[in-house]
Amino acid sequence: MRIFIEQSEQAVAQRAAGLIFENLANTDGPFGVATGSTPTPIYEQLSQLELSPSMKLFALDEYFQIDPNHPSSFRQTLIRELVRPCGFSEDNLHLPPASADESEIEKFEVLLNELGPVKIQLLGIGSNGHVAFNEPGSELESTTRKVKLHQTTIVDNQRHFQGEMPRFAVTQGIATIMRSEALLLVARGKHKAKALASMFGVGDLTPASHLAKHPNLIIVADSDAAALIESKSKS
Ligand code: PGA
């Protein structure tokens, strides 16, 4: 595991974008992408760097039964924040289906296997320790599936959503995420400190705790998010 602790939002974004670039330069990915307030400044930085216009992109999750043209769908968010600014193609952006249709979900997992493994997977972390929409209680063996959102997630994400937040989503599972060659987890803010510490065996186990088993895990955090792990990261 490698840990970088940075002092500002911009420094976090620059560090994360630099690490993504190192893993993706001169390749077509796949790049595993995330949504939320954490990735936004990282994508701004990435748009300044020269990545292949043929980059393949796999998203972690999508809201259940959302219209793909809804401005708060993860498809539209990624097109706006990442695909267009970086000069990628919408045809290369793959998201889990917004349905519980088993054959559609299976198709997504198969495509991810065929085009994968993901070279680097960007991840945020929920204040409850969720990764993608793997909410507390999610198992290490979980794969892509429909999930019910935790109340904390609904409250945390409402600010990003135009209209009433959906109650369900379809998310890559923890086993799906663990197949990536590298994981880059980024955390900012005091409200993430407990969740981040759960990856180091401090406090309750969370879905993020499972990721500590990955052989190539990189964490980038600001000092607020790293408040409960600083002694560990120096050792
Ligand atoms: P945030 O969400 O980046 O908006 O804090 C992170 C997450 O829920 O994974």
PDB file of C-alpha atoms and ligand atoms in Angstrom:
ATOM      1  CA  MET A   1       0.000   0.000   0.000  1.00  0.00           C
ATOM      2  CA  ARG A   2       1.217   3.512  -0.776  1.00  0.00           C
ATOM      3  CA  ILE A   3      -0.206   6.561   1.004  1.00  0.00           C
ATOM      4  CA  PHE A   4       0.132  10.206   0.007  1.00  0.00           C
ATOM      5  CA  ILE A   5      -1.126  12.883   2.387  1.00  0.00           C
ATOM      6  CA  GLU A   6      -1.578  16.286   0.794  1.00  0.00           C
ATOM      7  CA  GLN A   7      -2.439  19.678   2.235  1.00  0.00           C
ATOM      8  CA  SER A   8      -5.053  21.080  -0.152  1.00  0.00           C
ATOM      9  CA  GLU A   9      -7.825  20.020  -2.506  1.00  0.00           C
ATOM     10  CA  GLN A  10      -5.660  21.043  -5.421  1.00  0.00           C
ATOM     11  CA  ALA A  11      -2.644  19.078  -4.202  1.00  0.00           C
ATOM     12  CA  VAL A  12      -4.840  15.988  -3.727  1.00  0.00           C
ATOM     13  CA  ALA A  13      -6.207  16.359  -7.253  1.00  0.00           C
ATOM     14  CA  GLN A  14      -2.759  16.900  -8.768  1.00  0.00           C
ATOM     15  CA  ARG A  15      -1.291  13.911  -6.979  1.00  0.00           C
ATOM     16  CA  ALA A  16      -4.211  11.660  -7.992  1.00  0.00           C
ATOM     17  CA  ALA A  17      -4.153  12.834 -11.620  1.00  0.00           C
ATOM     18  CA  GLY A  18      -0.392  12.256 -11.767  1.00  0.00           C
ATOM     19  CA  LEU A  19      -0.792   8.696 -10.481  1.00  0.00           C
ATOM     20  CA  ILE A  20      -3.578   7.990 -12.979  1.00  0.00           C
ATOM     21  CA  PHE A  21      -1.441   9.377 -15.791  1.00  0.00           C
ATOM     22  CA  GLU A  22       1.516   7.169 -14.782  1.00  0.00           C
ATOM     23  CA  ASN A  23      -0.708   4.096 -15.077  1.00  0.00           C
ATOM     24  CA  LEU A  24      -2.504   5.064 -18.289  1.00  0.00           C
ATOM     25  CA  ALA A  25       0.085   6.927 -20.416  1.00  0.00           C
ATOM     26  CA  ASN A  26       0.435   5.325 -23.865  1.00  0.00           C
ATOM     27  CA  THR A  27      -2.436   2.894 -23.259  1.00  0.00           C
ATOM     28  CA  ASP A  28      -6.152   2.742 -24.060  1.00  0.00           C
ATOM     29  CA  GLY A  29      -6.877   1.693 -20.454  1.00  0.00           C
ATOM     30  CA  PRO A  30      -9.327   0.616 -19.347  1.00  0.00           C
ATOM     31  CA  PHE A  31      -9.566   3.399 -16.801  1.00  0.00           C
ATOM     32  CA  GLY A  32     -11.980   2.683 -13.942  1.00  0.00           C
ATOM     33  CA  VAL A  33     -13.878   5.877 -13.211  1.00  0.00           C
ATOM     34  CA  ALA A  34     -15.920   7.178 -10.299  1.00  0.00           C
ATOM     35  CA  THR A  35     -18.375  10.002  -9.647  1.00  0.00           C
ATOM     36  CA  GLY A  36     -18.954  12.329  -6.698  1.00  0.00           C
ATOM     37  CA  SER A  37     -17.318  15.502  -5.480  1.00  0.00           C
ATOM     38  CA  THR A  38     -13.927  13.812  -5.013  1.00  0.00           C
ATOM     39  CA  PRO A  39     -13.229  12.957  -8.684  1.00  0.00           C
ATOM     40  CA  THR A  40     -14.358  16.313 -10.138  1.00  0.00           C
ATOM     41  CA  PRO A  41     -11.101  18.281  -9.523  1.00  0.00           C
ATOM     42  CA  ILE A  42      -9.086  15.187 -10.500  1.00  0.00           C
ATOM     43  CA  TYR A  43     -10.810  15.105 -13.890  1.00  0.00           C
ATOM     44  CA  GLU A  44     -10.054  18.817 -14.317  1.00  0.00           C
ATOM     45  CA  GLN A  45      -6.362  18.055 -13.817  1.00  0.00           C
ATOM     46  CA  LEU A  46      -6.514  15.024 -16.116  1.00  0.00           C
ATOM     47  CA  SER A  47      -7.941  17.109 -18.933  1.00  0.00           C
ATOM     48  CA  GLN A  48      -4.622  19.032 -18.969  1.00  0.00           C
ATOM     49  CA  LEU A  49      -2.679  15.814 -19.603  1.00  0.00           C
ATOM     50  CA  GLU A  50      -2.339  13.889 -22.852  1.00  0.00           C
ATOM     51  CA  LEU A  51      -4.280  10.647 -22.557  1.00  0.00           C
ATOM     52  CA  SER A  52      -5.295   8.483 -25.506  1.00  0.00           C
ATOM     53  CA  PRO A  53      -8.551   9.628 -27.161  1.00  0.00           C
ATOM     54  CA  SER A  54      -9.391   5.906 -27.482  1.00  0.00           C
ATOM     55  CA  MET A  55      -9.328   5.416 -23.685  1.00  0.00           C
ATOM     56  CA  LYS A  56     -11.822   2.767 -22.555  1.00  0.00           C
ATOM     57  CA  LEU A  57     -13.770   3.748 -19.451  1.00  0.00           C
ATOM     58  CA  PHE A  58     -15.671   1.597 -16.966  1.00  0.00           C
ATOM     59  CA  ALA A  59     -17.815   3.285 -14.343  1.00  0.00           C
ATOM     60  CA  LEU A  60     -18.416   1.850 -10.904  1.00  0.00           C
ATOM     61  CA  ASP A  61     -22.132   2.387 -10.648  1.00  0.00           C
ATOM     62  CA  GLU A  62     -25.354   3.947 -11.909  1.00  0.00           C
ATOM     63  CA  TYR A  63     -28.670   4.815 -10.292  1.00  0.00           C
ATOM     64  CA  PHE A  64     -31.371   2.183 -10.729  1.00  0.00           C
ATOM     65  CA  GLN A  65     -33.877   2.913 -13.506  1.00  0.00           C
ATOM     66  CA  ILE A  66     -32.532   6.402 -14.099  1.00  0.00           C
ATOM     67  CA  ASP A  67     -33.074   7.926 -17.535  1.00  0.00           C
ATOM     68  CA  PRO A  68     -29.613   7.871 -19.184  1.00  0.00           C
ATOM     69  CA  ASN A  69     -30.195  11.501 -20.193  1.00  0.00           C
ATOM     70  CA  HIS A  70     -30.990  12.660 -16.645  1.00  0.00           C
ATOM     71  CA  PRO A  71     -28.405  15.360 -15.819  1.00  0.00           C
ATOM     72  CA  SER A  72     -27.631  13.669 -12.478  1.00  0.00           C
ATOM     73  CA  SER A  73     -27.204  10.194 -13.977  1.00  0.00           C
ATOM     74  CA  PHE A  74     -23.639   8.999 -13.652  1.00  0.00           C
ATOM     75  CA  ARG A  75     -23.529   8.621 -17.444  1.00  0.00           C
ATOM     76  CA  GLN A  76     -24.221  12.331 -17.979  1.00  0.00           C
ATOM     77  CA  THR A  77     -21.982  13.370 -15.086  1.00  0.00           C
ATOM     78  CA  LEU A  78     -19.063  11.434 -16.567  1.00  0.00           C
ATOM     79  CA  ILE A  79     -19.686  12.773 -20.071  1.00  0.00           C
ATOM     80  CA  ARG A  80     -19.698  16.342 -18.715  1.00  0.00           C
ATOM     81  CA  GLU A  81     -16.780  16.085 -16.282  1.00  0.00           C
ATOM     82  CA  LEU A  82     -14.483  13.564 -17.948  1.00  0.00           C
ATOM     83  CA  VAL A  83     -15.338  12.349 -21.447  1.00  0.00           C
ATOM     84  CA  ARG A  84     -15.705  15.734 -23.152  1.00  0.00           C
ATOM     85  CA  PRO A  85     -12.921  17.650 -21.334  1.00  0.00           C
ATOM     86  CA  CYS A  86     -10.426  14.810 -21.922  1.00  0.00           C
ATOM     87  CA  GLY A  87     -11.438  14.253 -25.552  1.00  0.00           C
ATOM     88  CA  PHE A  88     -12.566  10.658 -24.954  1.00  0.00           C
ATOM     89  CA  SER A  89     -15.442   9.004 -26.826  1.00  0.00           C
ATOM     90  CA  GLU A  90     -18.884   8.357 -25.313  1.00  0.00           C
ATOM     91  CA  ASP A  91     -18.839   5.035 -27.191  1.00  0.00           C
ATOM     92  CA  ASN A  92     -16.004   3.892 -24.942  1.00  0.00           C
ATOM     93  CA  LEU A  93     -17.841   4.740 -21.711  1.00  0.00           C
ATOM     94  CA  HIS A  94     -19.398   1.664 -20.106  1.00  0.00           C
ATOM     95  CA  LEU A  95     -21.606   1.774 -17.021  1.00  0.00           C
ATOM     96  CA  PRO A  96     -23.431  -0.977 -15.163  1.00  0.00           C
ATOM     97  CA  PRO A  97     -26.959  -1.222 -16.581  1.00  0.00           C
ATOM     98  CA  ALA A  98     -29.565   0.896 -14.778  1.00  0.00           C
ATOM     99  CA  SER A  99     -31.684  -2.251 -14.443  1.00  0.00           C
ATOM    100  CA  ALA A 100     -31.792  -5.410 -12.370  1.00  0.00           C
ATOM    101  CA  ASP A 101     -31.892  -7.522 -15.556  1.00  0.00           C
ATOM    102  CA  GLU A 102     -29.524 -10.406 -14.797  1.00  0.00           C
ATOM    103  CA  SER A 103     -28.486 -10.864 -18.430  1.00  0.00           C
ATOM    104  CA  GLU A 104     -27.621  -7.136 -18.779  1.00  0.00           C
ATOM    105  CA  ILE A 105     -25.598  -7.275 -15.576  1.00  0.00           C
ATOM    106  CA  GLU A 106     -23.832 -10.420 -16.790  1.00  0.00           C
ATOM    107  CA  LYS A 107     -23.045  -8.681 -20.109  1.00  0.00           C
ATOM    108  CA  PHE A 108     -21.397  -5.817 -18.211  1.00  0.00           C
ATOM    109  CA  GLU A 109     -19.229  -8.214 -16.160  1.00  0.00           C
ATOM    110  CA  VAL A 110     -18.268 -10.143 -19.320  1.00  0.00           C
ATOM    111  CA  LEU A 111     -17.310  -6.954 -21.194  1.00  0.00           C
ATOM    112  CA  LEU A 112     -15.248  -5.809 -18.224  1.00  0.00           C
ATOM    113  CA  ASN A 113     -13.427  -9.161 -18.289  1.00  0.00           C
ATOM    114  CA  GLU A 114     -12.901  -9.042 -22.044  1.00  0.00           C
ATOM    115  CA  LEU A 115     -11.577  -5.482 -22.196  1.00  0.00           C
ATOM    116  CA  GLY A 116      -9.978  -5.591 -18.745  1.00  0.00           C
ATOM    117  CA  PRO A 117      -8.398  -5.808 -16.392  1.00  0.00           C
ATOM    118  CA  VAL A 118      -8.874  -2.176 -15.468  1.00  0.00           C
ATOM    119  CA  LYS A 119      -5.394  -0.637 -15.256  1.00  0.00           C
ATOM    120  CA  ILE A 120      -6.282   1.764 -12.473  1.00  0.00           C
ATOM    121  CA  GLN A 121      -9.572   2.170 -10.638  1.00  0.00           C
ATOM    122  CA  LEU A 122     -10.309   5.567  -9.100  1.00  0.00           C
ATOM    123  CA  LEU A 123     -12.442   5.324  -5.949  1.00  0.00           C
ATOM    124  CA  GLY A 124     -13.991   7.728  -3.500  1.00  0.00           C
ATOM    125  CA  ILE A 125     -15.119   6.547  -0.085  1.00  0.00           C
ATOM    126  CA  GLY A 126     -18.452   7.232   1.594  1.00  0.00           C
ATOM    127  CA  SER A 127     -18.590   8.646   5.104  1.00  0.00           C
ATOM    128  CA  ASN A 128     -20.036   5.229   6.054  1.00  0.00           C
ATOM    129  CA  GLY A 129     -17.120   3.415   4.383  1.00  0.00           C
ATOM    130  CA  HIS A 130     -18.965   2.467   1.223  1.00  0.00           C
ATOM    131  CA  VAL A 131     -16.971   2.065  -1.999  1.00  0.00           C
ATOM    132  CA  ALA A 132     -18.908   2.524  -5.232  1.00  0.00           C
ATOM    133  CA  PHE A 133     -22.386   1.677  -3.854  1.00  0.00           C
ATOM    134  CA  ASN A 134     -21.193  -1.302  -1.822  1.00  0.00           C
ATOM    135  CA  GLU A 135     -22.882  -0.286   1.386  1.00  0.00           C
ATOM    136  CA  PRO A 136     -21.994  -1.568   4.894  1.00  0.00           C
ATOM    137  CA  GLY A 137     -22.445  -5.341   5.013  1.00  0.00           C
ATOM    138  CA  SER A 138     -21.238  -5.851   1.411  1.00  0.00           C
ATOM    139  CA  GLU A 139     -19.066  -8.928   1.048  1.00  0.00           C
ATOM    140  CA  LEU A 140     -15.633  -9.355  -0.448  1.00  0.00           C
ATOM    141  CA  GLU A 141     -17.080 -11.854  -2.965  1.00  0.00           C
ATOM    142  CA  SER A 142     -19.812  -9.472  -4.226  1.00  0.00           C
ATOM    143  CA  THR A 143     -20.108  -8.789  -7.970  1.00  0.00           C
ATOM    144  CA  THR A 144     -22.214  -6.323  -9.978  1.00  0.00           C
ATOM    145  CA  ARG A 145     -25.753  -6.183  -8.615  1.00  0.00           C
ATOM    146  CA  LYS A 146     -28.723  -4.027  -7.665  1.00  0.00           C
ATOM    147  CA  VAL A 147     -28.400  -2.544  -4.173  1.00  0.00           C
ATOM    148  CA  LYS A 148     -30.497  -0.467  -1.793  1.00  0.00           C
ATOM    149  CA  LEU A 149     -28.793   2.777  -0.851  1.00  0.00           C
ATOM    150  CA  HIS A 150     -28.001   3.370   2.802  1.00  0.00           C
ATOM    151  CA  GLN A 151     -29.759   6.316   4.446  1.00  0.00           C
ATOM    152  CA  THR A 152     -26.372   8.035   5.024  1.00  0.00           C
ATOM    153  CA  THR A 153     -25.648   7.784   1.293  1.00  0.00           C
ATOM    154  CA  ILE A 154     -29.017   9.268   0.370  1.00  0.00           C
ATOM    155  CA  VAL A 155     -28.380  12.217   2.691  1.00  0.00           C
ATOM    156  CA  ASP A 156     -24.742  12.651   1.511  1.00  0.00           C
ATOM    157  CA  ASN A 157     -25.567  12.464  -2.207  1.00  0.00           C
ATOM    158  CA  GLN A 158     -28.789  14.480  -2.305  1.00  0.00           C
ATOM    159  CA  ARG A 159     -26.750  17.673  -2.805  1.00  0.00           C
ATOM    160  CA  HIS A 160     -25.452  16.340  -6.142  1.00  0.00           C
ATOM    161  CA  PHE A 161     -28.854  15.225  -7.385  1.00  0.00           C
ATOM    162  CA  GLN A 162     -31.366  17.325  -9.290  1.00  0.00           C
ATOM    163  CA  GLY A 163     -34.713  16.073  -7.966  1.00  0.00           C
ATOM    164  CA  GLU A 164     -35.356  13.361  -5.411  1.00  0.00           C
ATOM    165  CA  MET A 165     -32.481  10.932  -4.870  1.00  0.00           C
ATOM    166  CA  PRO A 166     -33.096   7.399  -6.125  1.00  0.00           C
ATOM    167  CA  ARG A 167     -33.249   4.732  -3.388  1.00  0.00           C
ATOM    168  CA  PHE A 168     -31.513   1.993  -5.416  1.00  0.00           C
ATOM    169  CA  ALA A 169     -28.498   1.648  -7.672  1.00  0.00           C
ATOM    170  CA  VAL A 170     -26.558  -0.958  -9.637  1.00  0.00           C
ATOM    171  CA  THR A 171     -22.955  -1.194  -8.529  1.00  0.00           C
ATOM    172  CA  GLN A 172     -19.828  -3.136  -9.328  1.00  0.00           C
ATOM    173  CA  GLY A 173     -19.189  -5.504  -6.439  1.00  0.00           C
ATOM    174  CA  ILE A 174     -16.110  -5.591  -4.264  1.00  0.00           C
ATOM    175  CA  ALA A 175     -14.791  -8.677  -6.092  1.00  0.00           C
ATOM    176  CA  THR A 176     -15.299  -6.846  -9.403  1.00  0.00           C
ATOM    177  CA  ILE A 177     -13.348  -3.819  -8.163  1.00  0.00           C
ATOM    178  CA  MET A 178     -10.583  -6.013  -6.708  1.00  0.00           C
ATOM    179  CA  ARG A 179      -9.834  -7.406 -10.198  1.00  0.00           C
ATOM    180  CA  SER A 180      -8.307  -4.013 -11.183  1.00  0.00           C
ATOM    181  CA  GLU A 181      -4.523  -3.946 -11.486  1.00  0.00           C
ATOM    182  CA  ALA A 182      -4.313  -0.889  -9.221  1.00  0.00           C
ATOM    183  CA  LEU A 183      -6.764   0.862  -6.893  1.00  0.00           C
ATOM    184  CA  LEU A 184      -6.488   4.579  -6.225  1.00  0.00           C
ATOM    185  CA  LEU A 185      -8.687   5.617  -3.310  1.00  0.00           C
ATOM    186  CA  VAL A 186      -9.016   9.333  -2.671  1.00  0.00           C
ATOM    187  CA  ALA A 187     -10.497  10.888   0.481  1.00  0.00           C
ATOM    188  CA  ARG A 188     -10.941  14.493   1.490  1.00  0.00           C
ATOM    189  CA  GLY A 189     -12.430  16.024   4.627  1.00  0.00           C
ATOM    190  CA  LYS A 190     -12.924  15.259   8.321  1.00  0.00           C
ATOM    191  CA  HIS A 191     -16.163  13.393   7.627  1.00  0.00           C
ATOM    192  CA  LYS A 192     -14.101  10.718   5.820  1.00  0.00           C
ATOM    193  CA  ALA A 193     -11.555  10.159   8.631  1.00  0.00           C
ATOM    194  CA  LYS A 194     -13.363   7.260  10.337  1.00  0.00           C
ATOM    195  CA  ALA A 195     -14.128   5.530   7.042  1.00  0.00           C
ATOM    196  CA  LEU A 196     -10.504   5.828   5.928  1.00  0.00           C
ATOM    197  CA  ALA A 197      -9.270   4.524   9.282  1.00  0.00           C
ATOM    198  CA  SER A 198     -11.468   1.444   8.817  1.00  0.00           C
ATOM    199  CA  MET A 199      -9.075   0.394   6.036  1.00  0.00           C
ATOM    200  CA  PHE A 200      -6.314   0.207   8.655  1.00  0.00           C
ATOM    201  CA  GLY A 201      -8.250  -1.911  11.110  1.00  0.00           C
ATOM    202  CA  VAL A 202      -9.224   1.088  13.253  1.00  0.00           C
ATOM    203  CA  GLY A 203     -12.844   0.972  14.454  1.00  0.00           C
ATOM    204  CA  ASP A 204     -15.576  -0.986  12.689  1.00  0.00           C
ATOM    205  CA  LEU A 205     -14.940  -2.903   9.491  1.00  0.00           C
ATOM    206  CA  THR A 206     -16.553  -1.319   6.428  1.00  0.00           C
ATOM    207  CA  PRO A 207     -16.715  -2.266   2.738  1.00  0.00           C
ATOM    208  CA  ALA A 208     -13.559  -0.173   2.226  1.00  0.00           C
ATOM    209  CA  SER A 209     -11.718  -2.399   4.747  1.00  0.00           C
ATOM    210  CA  HIS A 210     -11.779  -5.196   2.133  1.00  0.00           C
ATOM    211  CA  LEU A 211      -9.694  -3.097  -0.267  1.00  0.00           C
ATOM    212  CA  ALA A 212      -6.712  -3.209   2.104  1.00  0.00           C
ATOM    213  CA  LYS A 213      -6.144  -6.754   0.780  1.00  0.00           C
ATOM    214  CA  HIS A 214      -5.398  -5.461  -2.729  1.00  0.00           C
ATOM    215  CA  PRO A 215      -1.704  -5.856  -3.682  1.00  0.00           C
ATOM    216  CA  ASN A 216      -1.531  -2.462  -5.414  1.00  0.00           C
ATOM    217  CA  LEU A 217      -3.595  -0.061  -3.342  1.00  0.00           C
ATOM    218  CA  ILE A 218      -2.733   3.635  -3.393  1.00  0.00           C
ATOM    219  CA  ILE A 219      -4.409   6.112  -1.049  1.00  0.00           C
ATOM    220  CA  VAL A 220      -4.360   9.873  -1.528  1.00  0.00           C
ATOM    221  CA  ALA A 221      -5.902  11.861   1.315  1.00  0.00           C
ATOM    222  CA  ASP A 222      -5.896  15.340   2.716  1.00  0.00           C
ATOM    223  CA  SER A 223      -4.749  15.755   6.305  1.00  0.00           C
ATOM    224  CA  ASP A 224      -8.337  16.012   7.608  1.00  0.00           C
ATOM    225  CA  ALA A 225      -9.306  12.657   6.117  1.00  0.00           C
ATOM    226  CA  ALA A 226      -5.990  11.162   7.269  1.00  0.00           C
ATOM    227  CA  ALA A 227      -6.352  12.445  10.845  1.00  0.00           C
ATOM    228  CA  LEU A 228      -6.848   8.981  12.365  1.00  0.00           C
ATOM    229  CA  ILE A 229      -4.183   7.189  10.317  1.00  0.00           C
ATOM    230  CA  GLU A 230      -1.295   9.620  10.261  1.00  0.00           C
ATOM    231  CA  SER A 231       0.789   7.585  12.679  1.00  0.00           C
ATOM    232  CA  LYS A 232       0.245   4.468  10.495  1.00  0.00           C
ATOM    233  CA  SER A 233       1.188   6.218   7.290  1.00  0.00           C
ATOM    234  CA  LYS A 234       4.498   7.361   8.788  1.00  0.00           C
ATOM    235  CA  SER A 235       5.424   3.885  10.011  1.00  0.00           C
TER     236      SER A 235
HETATM  237  P1  PGA B   1     -17.971  12.192  -2.546  1.00  0.00           P
HETATM  238  O1  PGA B   1     -18.547  10.709  -2.542  1.00  0.00           O
HETATM  239  O2  PGA B   1     -16.761  12.152  -3.449  1.00  0.00           O
HETATM  240  O3  PGA B   1     -19.064  13.024  -3.123  1.00  0.00           O
HETATM  241  O4  PGA B   1     -17.617  12.530  -1.149  1.00  0.00           O
HETATM  242  C1  PGA B   1     -17.661   9.648  -2.367  1.00  0.00           C
HETATM  243  C2  PGA B   1     -18.409   8.347  -2.429  1.00  0.00           C
HETATM  244  O5  PGA B   1     -19.561   8.278  -1.977  1.00  0.00           O
HETATM  245  O6  PGA B   1     -17.819   7.374  -2.925  1.00  0.00           O
END
